Coordinates of C-alpha atoms in Angstrom, one line a residue:
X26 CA -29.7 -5.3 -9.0
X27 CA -32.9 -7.1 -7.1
X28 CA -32.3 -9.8 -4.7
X29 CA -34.4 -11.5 -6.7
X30 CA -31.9 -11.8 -9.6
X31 CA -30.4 -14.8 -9.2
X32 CA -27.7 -14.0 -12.0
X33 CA -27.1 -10.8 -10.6
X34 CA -26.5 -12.2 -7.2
X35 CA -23.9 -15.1 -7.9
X36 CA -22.0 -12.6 -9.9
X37 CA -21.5 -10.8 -6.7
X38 CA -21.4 -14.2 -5.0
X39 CA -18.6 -16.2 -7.5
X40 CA -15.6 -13.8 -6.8
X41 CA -16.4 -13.8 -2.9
X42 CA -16.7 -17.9 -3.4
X43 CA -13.4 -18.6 -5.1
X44 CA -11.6 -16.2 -2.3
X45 CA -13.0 -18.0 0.4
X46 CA -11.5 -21.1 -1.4
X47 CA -8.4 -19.7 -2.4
X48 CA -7.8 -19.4 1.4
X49 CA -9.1 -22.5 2.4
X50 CA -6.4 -23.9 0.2
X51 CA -4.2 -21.8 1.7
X52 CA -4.9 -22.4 5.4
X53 CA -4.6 -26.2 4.8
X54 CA -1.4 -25.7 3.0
X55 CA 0.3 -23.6 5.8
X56 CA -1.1 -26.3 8.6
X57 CA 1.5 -28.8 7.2
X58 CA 3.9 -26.4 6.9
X59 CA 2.9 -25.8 11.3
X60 CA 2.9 -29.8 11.6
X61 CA 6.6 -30.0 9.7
X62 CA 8.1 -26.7 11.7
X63 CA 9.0 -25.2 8.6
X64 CA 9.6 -21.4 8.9
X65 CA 6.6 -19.1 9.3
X66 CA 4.3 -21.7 9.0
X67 CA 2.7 -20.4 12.1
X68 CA 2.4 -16.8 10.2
X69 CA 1.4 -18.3 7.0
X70 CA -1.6 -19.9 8.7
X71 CA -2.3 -17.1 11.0
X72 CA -2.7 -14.7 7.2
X73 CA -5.2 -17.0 5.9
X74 CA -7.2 -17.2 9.3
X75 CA -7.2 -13.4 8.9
X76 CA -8.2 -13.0 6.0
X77 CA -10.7 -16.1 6.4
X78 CA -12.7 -13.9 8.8
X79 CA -12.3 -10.6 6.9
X80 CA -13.9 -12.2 4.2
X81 CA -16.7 -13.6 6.5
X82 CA -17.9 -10.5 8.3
X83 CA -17.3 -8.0 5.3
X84 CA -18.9 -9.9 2.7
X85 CA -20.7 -12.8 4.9
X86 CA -24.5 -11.9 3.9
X87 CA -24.5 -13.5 0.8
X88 CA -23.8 -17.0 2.7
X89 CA -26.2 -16.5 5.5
X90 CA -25.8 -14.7 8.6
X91 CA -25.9 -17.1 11.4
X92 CA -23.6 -19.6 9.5
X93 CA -21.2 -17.0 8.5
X94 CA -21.0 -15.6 12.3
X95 CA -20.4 -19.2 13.3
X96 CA -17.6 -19.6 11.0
X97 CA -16.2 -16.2 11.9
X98 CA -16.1 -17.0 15.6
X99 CA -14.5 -20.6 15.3
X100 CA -12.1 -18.7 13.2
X101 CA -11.2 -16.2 15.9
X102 CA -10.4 -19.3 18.5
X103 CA -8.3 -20.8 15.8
X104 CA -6.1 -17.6 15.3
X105 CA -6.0 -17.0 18.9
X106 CA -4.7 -20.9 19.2
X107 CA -2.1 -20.1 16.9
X108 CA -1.4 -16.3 18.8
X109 CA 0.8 -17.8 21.5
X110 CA 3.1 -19.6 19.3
X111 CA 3.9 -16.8 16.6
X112 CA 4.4 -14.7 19.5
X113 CA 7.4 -16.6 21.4
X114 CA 8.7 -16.8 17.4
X115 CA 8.6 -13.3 17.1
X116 CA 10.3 -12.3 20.2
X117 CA 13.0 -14.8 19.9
X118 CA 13.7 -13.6 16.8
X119 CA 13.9 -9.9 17.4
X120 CA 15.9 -10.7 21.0
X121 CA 18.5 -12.4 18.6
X122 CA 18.3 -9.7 15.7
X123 CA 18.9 -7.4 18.7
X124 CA 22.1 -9.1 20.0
X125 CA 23.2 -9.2 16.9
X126 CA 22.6 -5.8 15.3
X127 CA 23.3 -3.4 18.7
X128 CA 27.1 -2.4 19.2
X129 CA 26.9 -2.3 22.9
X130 CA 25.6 -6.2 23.2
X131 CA 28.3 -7.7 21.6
X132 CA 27.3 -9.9 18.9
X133 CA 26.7 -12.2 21.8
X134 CA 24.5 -15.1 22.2
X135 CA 20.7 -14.4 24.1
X136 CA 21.0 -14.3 27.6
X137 CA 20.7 -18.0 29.2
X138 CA 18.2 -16.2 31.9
X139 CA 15.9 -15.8 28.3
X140 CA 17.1 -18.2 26.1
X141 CA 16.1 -21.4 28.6
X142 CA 12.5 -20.2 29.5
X143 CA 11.8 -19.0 26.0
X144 CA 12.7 -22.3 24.8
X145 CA 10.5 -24.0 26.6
X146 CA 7.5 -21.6 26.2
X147 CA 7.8 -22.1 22.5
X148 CA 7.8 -26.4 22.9
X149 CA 4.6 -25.9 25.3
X150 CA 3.0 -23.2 22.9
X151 CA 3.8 -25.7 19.7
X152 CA 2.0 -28.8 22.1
X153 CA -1.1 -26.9 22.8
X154 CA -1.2 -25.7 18.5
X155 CA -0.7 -29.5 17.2
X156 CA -3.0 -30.8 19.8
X157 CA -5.4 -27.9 18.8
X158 CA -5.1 -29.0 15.0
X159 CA -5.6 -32.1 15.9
X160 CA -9.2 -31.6 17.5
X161 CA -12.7 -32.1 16.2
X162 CA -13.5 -28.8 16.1
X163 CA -10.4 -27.7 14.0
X164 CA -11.5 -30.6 11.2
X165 CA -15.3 -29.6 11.5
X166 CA -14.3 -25.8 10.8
X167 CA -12.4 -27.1 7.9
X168 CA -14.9 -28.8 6.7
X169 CA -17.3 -25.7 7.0
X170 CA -15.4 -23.6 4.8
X171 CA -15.3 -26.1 2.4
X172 CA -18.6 -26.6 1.9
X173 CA -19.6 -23.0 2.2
X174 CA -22.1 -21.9 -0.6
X175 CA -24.5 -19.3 -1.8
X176 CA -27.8 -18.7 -0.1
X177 CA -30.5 -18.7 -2.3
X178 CA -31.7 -14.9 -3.4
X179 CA -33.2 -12.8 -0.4
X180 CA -32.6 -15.5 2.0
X181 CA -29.9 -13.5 4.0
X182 CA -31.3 -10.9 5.7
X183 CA -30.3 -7.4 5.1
X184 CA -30.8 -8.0 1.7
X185 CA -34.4 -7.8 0.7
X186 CA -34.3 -4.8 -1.1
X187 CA -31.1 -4.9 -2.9
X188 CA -27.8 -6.6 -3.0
X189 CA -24.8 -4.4 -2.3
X190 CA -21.5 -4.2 -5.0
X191 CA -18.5 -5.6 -3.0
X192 CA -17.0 -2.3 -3.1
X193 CA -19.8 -1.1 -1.5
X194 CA -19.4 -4.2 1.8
X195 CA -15.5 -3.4 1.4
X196 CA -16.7 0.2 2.0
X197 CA -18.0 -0.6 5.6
X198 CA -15.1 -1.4 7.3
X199 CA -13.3 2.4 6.9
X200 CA -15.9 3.6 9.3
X201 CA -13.9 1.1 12.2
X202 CA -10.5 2.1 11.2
X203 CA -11.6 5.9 11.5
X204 CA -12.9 5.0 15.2
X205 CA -9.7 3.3 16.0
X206 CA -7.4 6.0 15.1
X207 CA -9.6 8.4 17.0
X208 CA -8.8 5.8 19.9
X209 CA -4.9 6.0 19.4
X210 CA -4.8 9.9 18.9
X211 CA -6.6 10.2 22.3
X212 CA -4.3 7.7 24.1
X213 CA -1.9 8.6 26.8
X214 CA 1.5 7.8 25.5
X215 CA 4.0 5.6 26.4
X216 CA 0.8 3.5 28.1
X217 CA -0.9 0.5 28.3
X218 CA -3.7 2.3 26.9
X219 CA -1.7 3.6 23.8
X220 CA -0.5 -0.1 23.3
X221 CA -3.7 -1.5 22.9
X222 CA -5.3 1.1 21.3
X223 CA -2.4 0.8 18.8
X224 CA -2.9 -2.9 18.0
X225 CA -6.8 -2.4 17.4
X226 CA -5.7 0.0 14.9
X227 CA -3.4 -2.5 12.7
X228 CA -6.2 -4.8 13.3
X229 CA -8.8 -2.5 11.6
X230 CA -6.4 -1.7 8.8
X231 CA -6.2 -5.3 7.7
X232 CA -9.7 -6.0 7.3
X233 CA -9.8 -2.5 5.3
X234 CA -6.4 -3.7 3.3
X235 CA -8.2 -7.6 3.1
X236 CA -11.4 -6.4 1.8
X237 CA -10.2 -3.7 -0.8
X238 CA -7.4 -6.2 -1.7
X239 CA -10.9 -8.8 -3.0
X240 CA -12.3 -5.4 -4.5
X241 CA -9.5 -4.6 -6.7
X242 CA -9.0 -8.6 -7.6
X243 CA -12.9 -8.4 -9.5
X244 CA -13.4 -4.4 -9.9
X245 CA -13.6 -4.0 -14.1
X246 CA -13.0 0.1 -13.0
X247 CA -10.2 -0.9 -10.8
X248 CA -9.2 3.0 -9.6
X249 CA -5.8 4.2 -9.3
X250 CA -6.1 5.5 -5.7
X251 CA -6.7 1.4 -5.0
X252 CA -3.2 0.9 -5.6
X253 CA -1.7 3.7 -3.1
X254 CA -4.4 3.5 -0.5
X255 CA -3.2 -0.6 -1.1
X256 CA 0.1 0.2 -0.3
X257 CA -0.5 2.3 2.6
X258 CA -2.3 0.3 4.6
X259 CA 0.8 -2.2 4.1
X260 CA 3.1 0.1 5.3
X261 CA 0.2 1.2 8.3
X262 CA -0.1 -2.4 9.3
X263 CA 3.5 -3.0 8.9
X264 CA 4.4 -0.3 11.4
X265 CA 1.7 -1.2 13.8
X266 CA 2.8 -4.5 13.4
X267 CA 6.5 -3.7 14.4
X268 CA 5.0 -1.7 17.1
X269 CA 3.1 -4.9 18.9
X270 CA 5.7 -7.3 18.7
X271 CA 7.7 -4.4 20.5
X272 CA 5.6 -4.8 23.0
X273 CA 5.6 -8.5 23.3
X274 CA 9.2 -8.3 23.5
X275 CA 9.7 -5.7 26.4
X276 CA 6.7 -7.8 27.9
X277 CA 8.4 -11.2 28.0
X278 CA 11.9 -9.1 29.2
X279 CA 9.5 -7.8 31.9
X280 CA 7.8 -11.0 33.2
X281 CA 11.8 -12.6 32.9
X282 CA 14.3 -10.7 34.7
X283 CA 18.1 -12.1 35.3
X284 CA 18.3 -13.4 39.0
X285 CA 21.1 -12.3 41.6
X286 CA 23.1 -15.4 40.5
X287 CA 22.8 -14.0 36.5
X288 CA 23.8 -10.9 37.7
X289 CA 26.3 -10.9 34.4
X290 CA 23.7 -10.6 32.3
X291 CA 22.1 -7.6 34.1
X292 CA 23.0 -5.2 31.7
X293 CA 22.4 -6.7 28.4
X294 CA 18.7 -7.6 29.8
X295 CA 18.4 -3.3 30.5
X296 CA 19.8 -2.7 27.1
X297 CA 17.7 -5.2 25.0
X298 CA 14.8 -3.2 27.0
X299 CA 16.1 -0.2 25.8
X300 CA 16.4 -1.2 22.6
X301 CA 13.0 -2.2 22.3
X302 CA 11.8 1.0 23.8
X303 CA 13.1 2.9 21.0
X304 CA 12.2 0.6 18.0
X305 CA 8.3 1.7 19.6
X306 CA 9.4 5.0 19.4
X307 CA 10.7 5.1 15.6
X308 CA 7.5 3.2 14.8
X309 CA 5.4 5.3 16.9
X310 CA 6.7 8.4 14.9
X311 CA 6.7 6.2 11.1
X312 CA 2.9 5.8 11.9
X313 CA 1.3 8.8 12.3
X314 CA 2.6 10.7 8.7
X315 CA 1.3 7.0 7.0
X316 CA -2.0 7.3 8.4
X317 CA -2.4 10.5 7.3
X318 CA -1.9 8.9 3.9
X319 CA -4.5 6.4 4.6
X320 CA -7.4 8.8 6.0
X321 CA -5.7 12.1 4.4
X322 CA -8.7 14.3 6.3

């Protein structure tokens, strides 16, 4: 196909579109779910940001490169807005899954000495989103996305020559997700390094799952190996996922320790630490069999 096939181009162009739109719809839906506090809002909106950007860089060409890299960008600051907030949700709900799931805490209530200051975090965090949302340069993003189009044929650069299937874009983004699980083989474990190195992995696999996930909505071939590579980078970035907000956790226990005067709650404090250190074991060991089903050589 030529890039100077108009016909041929918005064929490749149309699926791409409606996607983009889909989660436009999407993202504006989940905000009023954020603005009303209902459950995962924060995640719902935090998904369509994700896969907002995916979209963008994988398949951005078509729309023109300096627009698309714009839009990616604001994108990233709006996910990171909403970062802190999902966060504090996550680890308040796996201190009180914790407390209520480990024989040796009790069935008890969180710890005050976490409880109070997590509390709090979460009301400032949920401040800082809605007055985020609120700004000019949330609305002029949206706006953006809306009116994203086309770019005429062989006005983006990089295609002069040609214009690449989707599969071929969605293709691209295996060559990150090899690099990153080079990075976590070679990581010290039980480190800082590891951690990190862990967390750029998930993040690589979503943009592989995202952009296959487009693939396999338009692909007439549709191949079966979609499906179980599909399913396990779900299960990859589910692990890796459990992994982080492991970390999170045995962060926020780290930064808030019980004082001499909550000496009571001394040893449920060590034991949600311990439990947190061996949920990132278990996942640890879950992760490395499914990535070998992901990138089987």
């Amino acid at each position: 196909m030529g890039s100077g096939d108009p016909a041929g181009r918005q064929a490749i162009a149309d699926p791409v579109l409606d996607y983009i739109s889909g989660q436009v719809a999407r993202l504006h839906d989940a905000e009023g779910e954020v603005r009303a506090s209902e459950p995962d809002g924060v995640h719902n909106m935090r998904v369509a940001v994700r896969r907002l950007r995916t979209a963008l860089v994988v398949y951005g060409s078509m729309f023109g490169e300096n627009l698309t890299e714009l839009l990616a960008g604001e994108l990233r600051w709006l996910g990171q807005t909403l970062a802190p907030s999902r966060d504090l949700e996550v680890i308040g709900d796996r201190l009180v899954a914790a407390m209520r799931d480990d024989p040796r805490l009790g069935a008890g209530d969180v710890p005050g000495h976490l409880a109070r200051p997590l509390a709090q975090a979460q009301e400032a965090a949920r401040d800082q989103l809605i007055e985020a949302l609120d700004s000019s340069r949330s609305q002029a993003l949206q706006h953006a996305l809306s009116g994203l189009r086309p770019e005429p044929p062989g006005a983006a650069r990089g295609v002069e020559s040609h214009d690449p299937d989707l599969r071929q874009l969605a293709d691209s983004t295996w060559s990150d997700l090899r690099t990153r699980a080079t990075d976590a083989a070679s990581a010290s474990p039980a480190s800082h390094e590891r951690d990190t190195a862990l967390h750029e992995l998930r993040k690589a696999a979503k943009r592989v799952r995202y952009a296959l996930e487009l693939v396999t909505r338009v692909d007439d071939e549709r191949r079966p190996e979609d499906r179980r590579t599909l399913d396990a980078l779900r299960d990859l970035q589910r692990v890796l996922g459990e992994h982080h907000d492991t970390v999170a956790t045995r962060e926020w226990l780290g930064t808030h320790p019980p004082s001499v005067a909550e000496s009571r709650e001394s040893a449920a404090h060590t034991r949600l630490l311990e439990h947190e250190r061996l949920a990132a074991q278990r996942c640890e060991q879950e992760y490395e069999s499914i990535l070998r089903q992901v990138l089987p050589d």
